[in-house]
């Protein structure tokens, strides 16, 4: 994928608990690191994401993105608010950075984007991942209303990395790019294409066009 034009390699990690699917873990990331210098962007769809920071740092991950919904204990998730950082989430962000990785926070489609604002405002995260499908399985349809969350973040934080993941393809990426997304994740659209390099090029072109047309995407 890197040879075909991808800037980052996005690795989904699922535990069969936070989401119903079960996928690869730190050993696969470690194996990838042996074969590439590419930026390894790891998306943790797991319960208790604090338990895996050291493993993925040791494996060579560059970005450690965990779900806001999982970082607070289930019986304490109600205390997430748009005004002040939740201590457990803030501590996890700090722990990720201490381990030598960039910290990212992911949001499910139904999670209000305002809940991530205090962490960005406090300088605790390097990227926000907006899910435009329900996490857990590939091949789902893009949810444009979820992508619209990027617009609020971009208006408040012009330099923030905003990643959009789910159902992205040449015919859907413009909505995400126009809203302010500058990091695009695509799976099925690339791996199912006869010319994957052309798909990667089209996705990049959409983000570039949004940026040069006066949109704040990067």
Short mmCIF file of N, CA and C in Angstrom, two decimals, residues 92-193:
data_model
loop_
_atom_site.label_atom_id
_atom_site.label_comp_id
_atom_site.label_asym_id
_atom_site.label_seq_id
_atom_site.Cartn_x
_atom_site.Cartn_y
_atom_site.Cartn_z
N UNK A 92 -4.94 8.50 30.18
CA UNK A 92 -4.60 7.58 29.09
C UNK A 92 -3.87 8.32 27.98
N UNK A 93 -4.34 9.50 27.63
CA UNK A 93 -3.65 10.30 26.62
C UNK A 93 -2.20 10.56 27.03
N UNK A 94 -2.01 10.93 28.28
CA UNK A 94 -0.66 11.20 28.78
C UNK A 94 0.19 9.94 28.75
N UNK A 95 -0.41 8.81 29.10
CA UNK A 95 0.33 7.55 29.10
C UNK A 95 0.76 7.13 27.71
N UNK A 96 -0.09 7.37 26.73
CA UNK A 96 0.25 7.06 25.33
C UNK A 96 1.46 7.88 24.90
N UNK A 97 1.45 9.15 25.23
CA UNK A 97 2.57 10.00 24.84
C UNK A 97 3.85 9.64 25.59
N UNK A 98 3.72 9.29 26.86
CA UNK A 98 4.91 8.88 27.62
C UNK A 98 5.53 7.64 27.01
N UNK A 99 4.70 6.80 26.41
CA UNK A 99 5.19 5.57 25.78
C UNK A 99 5.83 5.83 24.42
N UNK A 100 5.80 7.08 23.97
CA UNK A 100 6.46 7.44 22.72
C UNK A 100 5.58 7.44 21.49
N UNK A 101 4.26 7.39 21.69
CA UNK A 101 3.33 7.39 20.56
C UNK A 101 2.51 8.68 20.56
N UNK A 102 1.92 8.97 19.41
CA UNK A 102 0.94 10.04 19.32
C UNK A 102 -0.39 9.51 19.86
N UNK A 103 -1.18 10.40 20.45
CA UNK A 103 -2.45 10.00 21.06
C UNK A 103 -3.62 10.45 20.19
N UNK A 104 -4.53 9.51 19.92
CA UNK A 104 -5.74 9.83 19.18
C UNK A 104 -6.96 9.36 19.94
N UNK A 105 -8.08 10.05 19.76
CA UNK A 105 -9.35 9.65 20.36
C UNK A 105 -10.35 9.42 19.24
N UNK A 106 -11.04 8.28 19.30
CA UNK A 106 -12.05 7.92 18.30
C UNK A 106 -13.45 8.08 18.87
N UNK A 107 -14.38 8.41 17.98
CA UNK A 107 -15.79 8.58 18.35
C UNK A 107 -16.66 7.69 17.49
N UNK A 108 -17.56 6.94 18.12
CA UNK A 108 -18.57 6.20 17.38
C UNK A 108 -19.54 7.18 16.71
N UNK A 109 -20.30 6.72 15.71
CA UNK A 109 -21.22 7.63 15.01
C UNK A 109 -22.21 8.34 15.92
N UNK A 110 -22.68 7.68 16.97
CA UNK A 110 -23.70 8.28 17.84
C UNK A 110 -23.13 9.16 18.94
N UNK A 111 -21.81 9.17 19.10
CA UNK A 111 -21.21 9.95 20.18
C UNK A 111 -21.10 11.42 19.78
N UNK A 112 -21.63 12.33 20.60
CA UNK A 112 -21.55 13.76 20.26
C UNK A 112 -20.10 14.23 20.14
N UNK A 113 -19.81 14.96 19.09
CA UNK A 113 -18.44 15.41 18.87
C UNK A 113 -17.99 16.39 19.95
N UNK A 114 -18.93 17.07 20.58
CA UNK A 114 -18.57 18.03 21.62
C UNK A 114 -17.82 17.38 22.79
N UNK A 115 -18.03 16.07 22.98
CA UNK A 115 -17.39 15.39 24.11
C UNK A 115 -15.88 15.28 23.96
N UNK A 116 -15.36 15.40 22.74
CA UNK A 116 -13.92 15.29 22.55
C UNK A 116 -13.23 16.65 22.63
N UNK A 117 -14.00 17.72 22.56
CA UNK A 117 -13.43 19.07 22.51
C UNK A 117 -12.50 19.38 23.68
N UNK A 118 -12.85 19.04 24.94
CA UNK A 118 -11.96 19.43 26.04
C UNK A 118 -10.57 18.81 25.96
N UNK A 119 -10.45 17.64 25.35
CA UNK A 119 -9.14 16.98 25.24
C UNK A 119 -8.28 17.66 24.18
N UNK A 120 -8.91 18.08 23.10
CA UNK A 120 -8.18 18.81 22.06
C UNK A 120 -7.78 20.18 22.58
N UNK A 121 -8.71 20.86 23.23
CA UNK A 121 -8.45 22.20 23.75
C UNK A 121 -7.32 22.19 24.78
N UNK A 122 -7.21 21.10 25.53
CA UNK A 122 -6.16 21.00 26.55
C UNK A 122 -4.84 20.51 25.97
N UNK A 123 -4.80 20.24 24.67
CA UNK A 123 -3.56 19.77 24.05
C UNK A 123 -3.21 18.34 24.38
N UNK A 124 -4.21 17.53 24.71
CA UNK A 124 -3.96 16.16 25.14
C UNK A 124 -3.92 15.16 24.00
N UNK A 125 -4.45 15.54 22.83
CA UNK A 125 -4.52 14.58 21.73
C UNK A 125 -3.93 15.19 20.46
N UNK A 126 -3.46 14.30 19.59
CA UNK A 126 -2.87 14.70 18.32
C UNK A 126 -3.84 14.50 17.15
N UNK A 127 -4.86 13.68 17.35
CA UNK A 127 -5.80 13.39 16.27
C UNK A 127 -7.14 12.96 16.86
N UNK A 128 -8.20 13.30 16.15
CA UNK A 128 -9.53 12.78 16.47
C UNK A 128 -9.99 11.95 15.29
N UNK A 129 -10.45 10.74 15.57
CA UNK A 129 -10.97 9.82 14.56
C UNK A 129 -12.49 9.82 14.64
N UNK A 130 -13.12 10.19 13.54
CA UNK A 130 -14.58 10.19 13.45
C UNK A 130 -15.01 8.96 12.66
N UNK A 131 -15.74 8.07 13.32
CA UNK A 131 -16.23 6.87 12.64
C UNK A 131 -17.48 7.22 11.83
N UNK A 132 -17.46 6.86 10.55
CA UNK A 132 -18.62 7.10 9.69
C UNK A 132 -19.31 5.79 9.32
N UNK A 133 -19.01 4.75 10.09
CA UNK A 133 -19.76 3.49 10.13
C UNK A 133 -19.70 3.02 11.57
N UNK A 134 -20.53 2.04 11.93
CA UNK A 134 -20.41 1.44 13.25
C UNK A 134 -19.12 0.62 13.29
N UNK A 135 -18.28 0.81 14.29
CA UNK A 135 -17.02 0.08 14.32
C UNK A 135 -17.23 -1.42 14.49
N UNK A 136 -16.35 -2.18 13.86
CA UNK A 136 -16.39 -3.63 14.03
C UNK A 136 -16.29 -4.43 12.75
N UNK A 137 -16.84 -3.92 11.65
CA UNK A 137 -16.83 -4.66 10.39
C UNK A 137 -16.61 -3.72 9.22
N UNK A 138 -15.89 -4.19 8.21
CA UNK A 138 -15.68 -3.41 7.00
C UNK A 138 -16.84 -3.56 6.04
N UNK A 139 -16.79 -2.78 4.96
CA UNK A 139 -17.78 -2.90 3.90
C UNK A 139 -19.11 -2.25 4.18
N UNK A 140 -19.22 -1.42 5.23
CA UNK A 140 -20.49 -0.76 5.54
C UNK A 140 -20.63 0.54 4.73
N UNK A 141 -21.85 1.07 4.72
CA UNK A 141 -22.13 2.29 3.97
C UNK A 141 -21.76 3.53 4.79
N UNK A 142 -21.22 4.51 4.10
CA UNK A 142 -20.80 5.78 4.67
C UNK A 142 -21.99 6.54 5.27
N UNK A 143 -21.79 7.11 6.48
CA UNK A 143 -22.81 7.91 7.16
C UNK A 143 -22.44 9.38 7.06
N UNK A 144 -23.03 10.13 6.13
CA UNK A 144 -22.62 11.53 5.95
C UNK A 144 -22.87 12.41 7.17
N UNK A 145 -23.90 12.11 7.97
CA UNK A 145 -24.16 12.94 9.14
C UNK A 145 -23.03 12.85 10.15
N UNK A 146 -22.38 11.68 10.21
CA UNK A 146 -21.26 11.52 11.13
C UNK A 146 -20.04 12.31 10.65
N UNK A 147 -19.82 12.33 9.34
CA UNK A 147 -18.69 13.08 8.79
C UNK A 147 -18.82 14.57 9.09
N UNK A 148 -20.05 15.05 9.22
CA UNK A 148 -20.27 16.47 9.48
C UNK A 148 -19.66 16.92 10.81
N UNK A 149 -19.36 15.97 11.70
CA UNK A 149 -18.71 16.32 12.96
C UNK A 149 -17.37 17.00 12.72
N UNK A 150 -16.73 16.64 11.62
CA UNK A 150 -15.41 17.21 11.33
C UNK A 150 -15.47 18.72 11.20
N UNK A 151 -16.58 19.25 10.70
CA UNK A 151 -16.70 20.69 10.49
C UNK A 151 -16.59 21.46 11.80
N UNK A 152 -17.23 20.95 12.85
CA UNK A 152 -17.15 21.64 14.14
C UNK A 152 -15.71 21.63 14.66
N UNK A 153 -15.06 20.47 14.57
CA UNK A 153 -13.68 20.39 15.05
C UNK A 153 -12.75 21.28 14.24
N UNK A 154 -12.92 21.28 12.92
CA UNK A 154 -12.03 22.08 12.09
C UNK A 154 -12.20 23.57 12.35
N UNK A 155 -13.43 23.98 12.63
CA UNK A 155 -13.66 25.41 12.91
C UNK A 155 -12.99 25.85 14.20
N UNK A 156 -12.89 24.94 15.16
CA UNK A 156 -12.28 25.27 16.44
C UNK A 156 -10.77 25.04 16.46
N UNK A 157 -10.32 24.03 15.70
CA UNK A 157 -8.92 23.60 15.78
C UNK A 157 -8.34 23.45 14.37
N UNK A 158 -7.89 24.54 13.78
CA UNK A 158 -7.44 24.51 12.38
C UNK A 158 -6.29 23.56 12.10
N UNK A 159 -5.46 23.27 13.10
CA UNK A 159 -4.27 22.44 12.87
C UNK A 159 -4.42 21.00 13.33
N UNK A 160 -5.59 20.63 13.80
CA UNK A 160 -5.82 19.27 14.30
C UNK A 160 -5.88 18.26 13.16
N UNK A 161 -5.25 17.09 13.36
CA UNK A 161 -5.47 15.98 12.45
C UNK A 161 -6.88 15.42 12.70
N UNK A 162 -7.71 15.43 11.68
CA UNK A 162 -9.06 14.87 11.78
C UNK A 162 -9.15 13.71 10.80
N UNK A 163 -9.33 12.54 11.35
CA UNK A 163 -9.39 11.32 10.55
C UNK A 163 -10.84 10.85 10.43
N UNK A 164 -11.20 10.40 9.24
CA UNK A 164 -12.53 9.84 9.02
C UNK A 164 -12.36 8.41 8.51
N UNK A 165 -13.13 7.50 9.09
CA UNK A 165 -12.98 6.07 8.80
C UNK A 165 -14.35 5.44 8.66
N UNK A 166 -14.60 4.82 7.51
CA UNK A 166 -15.84 4.07 7.33
C UNK A 166 -16.57 4.43 6.06
N UNK A 167 -16.57 3.51 5.10
CA UNK A 167 -17.31 3.72 3.87
C UNK A 167 -16.71 4.76 2.94
N UNK A 168 -15.43 5.09 3.14
CA UNK A 168 -14.79 6.11 2.31
C UNK A 168 -14.35 5.51 0.98
N UNK A 169 -14.70 6.19 -0.09
CA UNK A 169 -14.38 5.79 -1.45
C UNK A 169 -14.38 7.06 -2.30
N UNK A 170 -13.94 6.97 -3.56
CA UNK A 170 -13.94 8.18 -4.39
C UNK A 170 -15.29 8.88 -4.49
N UNK A 171 -16.40 8.14 -4.34
CA UNK A 171 -17.71 8.77 -4.46
C UNK A 171 -18.27 9.29 -3.14
N UNK A 172 -17.56 9.10 -2.04
CA UNK A 172 -18.03 9.59 -0.74
C UNK A 172 -17.02 10.51 -0.05
N UNK A 173 -15.78 10.48 -0.47
CA UNK A 173 -14.73 11.19 0.25
C UNK A 173 -14.92 12.70 0.23
N UNK A 174 -15.54 13.25 -0.81
CA UNK A 174 -15.68 14.70 -0.89
C UNK A 174 -16.44 15.27 0.30
N UNK A 175 -17.43 14.53 0.81
CA UNK A 175 -18.21 15.01 1.96
C UNK A 175 -17.31 15.15 3.19
N UNK A 176 -16.46 14.17 3.38
CA UNK A 176 -15.56 14.20 4.54
C UNK A 176 -14.50 15.28 4.38
N UNK A 177 -13.92 15.38 3.20
CA UNK A 177 -12.88 16.38 2.96
C UNK A 177 -13.42 17.79 3.08
N UNK A 178 -14.62 18.03 2.55
CA UNK A 178 -15.22 19.36 2.62
C UNK A 178 -15.52 19.76 4.06
N UNK A 179 -15.81 18.77 4.91
CA UNK A 179 -16.09 19.05 6.32
C UNK A 179 -14.82 19.36 7.11
N UNK A 180 -13.67 19.00 6.55
CA UNK A 180 -12.42 19.31 7.24
C UNK A 180 -11.53 18.13 7.54
N UNK A 181 -11.91 16.92 7.14
CA UNK A 181 -11.06 15.76 7.37
C UNK A 181 -9.80 15.85 6.52
N UNK A 182 -8.65 15.56 7.13
CA UNK A 182 -7.40 15.57 6.37
C UNK A 182 -6.67 14.23 6.43
N UNK A 183 -7.23 13.26 7.14
CA UNK A 183 -6.68 11.90 7.17
C UNK A 183 -7.82 10.95 6.81
N UNK A 184 -7.68 10.28 5.69
CA UNK A 184 -8.74 9.44 5.16
C UNK A 184 -8.34 7.97 5.27
N UNK A 185 -9.21 7.18 5.89
CA UNK A 185 -8.99 5.74 5.99
C UNK A 185 -9.90 5.04 4.99
N UNK A 186 -9.33 4.15 4.21
CA UNK A 186 -10.13 3.37 3.25
C UNK A 186 -9.62 1.94 3.25
N UNK A 187 -10.55 1.00 3.27
CA UNK A 187 -10.20 -0.41 3.23
C UNK A 187 -10.77 -1.07 2.00
N UNK A 188 -12.07 -1.32 2.03
CA UNK A 188 -12.73 -2.02 0.93
C UNK A 188 -12.55 -1.32 -0.40
N UNK A 189 -12.58 0.01 -0.39
CA UNK A 189 -12.47 0.77 -1.64
C UNK A 189 -11.12 0.56 -2.30
N UNK A 190 -10.09 0.34 -1.49
CA UNK A 190 -8.74 0.14 -2.03
C UNK A 190 -8.48 -1.33 -2.33
N UNK A 191 -8.73 -2.19 -1.34
CA UNK A 191 -8.40 -3.60 -1.52
C UNK A 191 -9.31 -4.30 -2.51
N UNK A 192 -10.50 -3.72 -2.75
CA UNK A 192 -11.40 -4.31 -3.73
C UNK A 192 -11.27 -3.73 -5.11
N UNK A 193 -10.34 -2.79 -5.29
CA UNK A 193 -10.19 -2.11 -6.58
C UNK A 193 -9.20 -2.83 -7.48
#
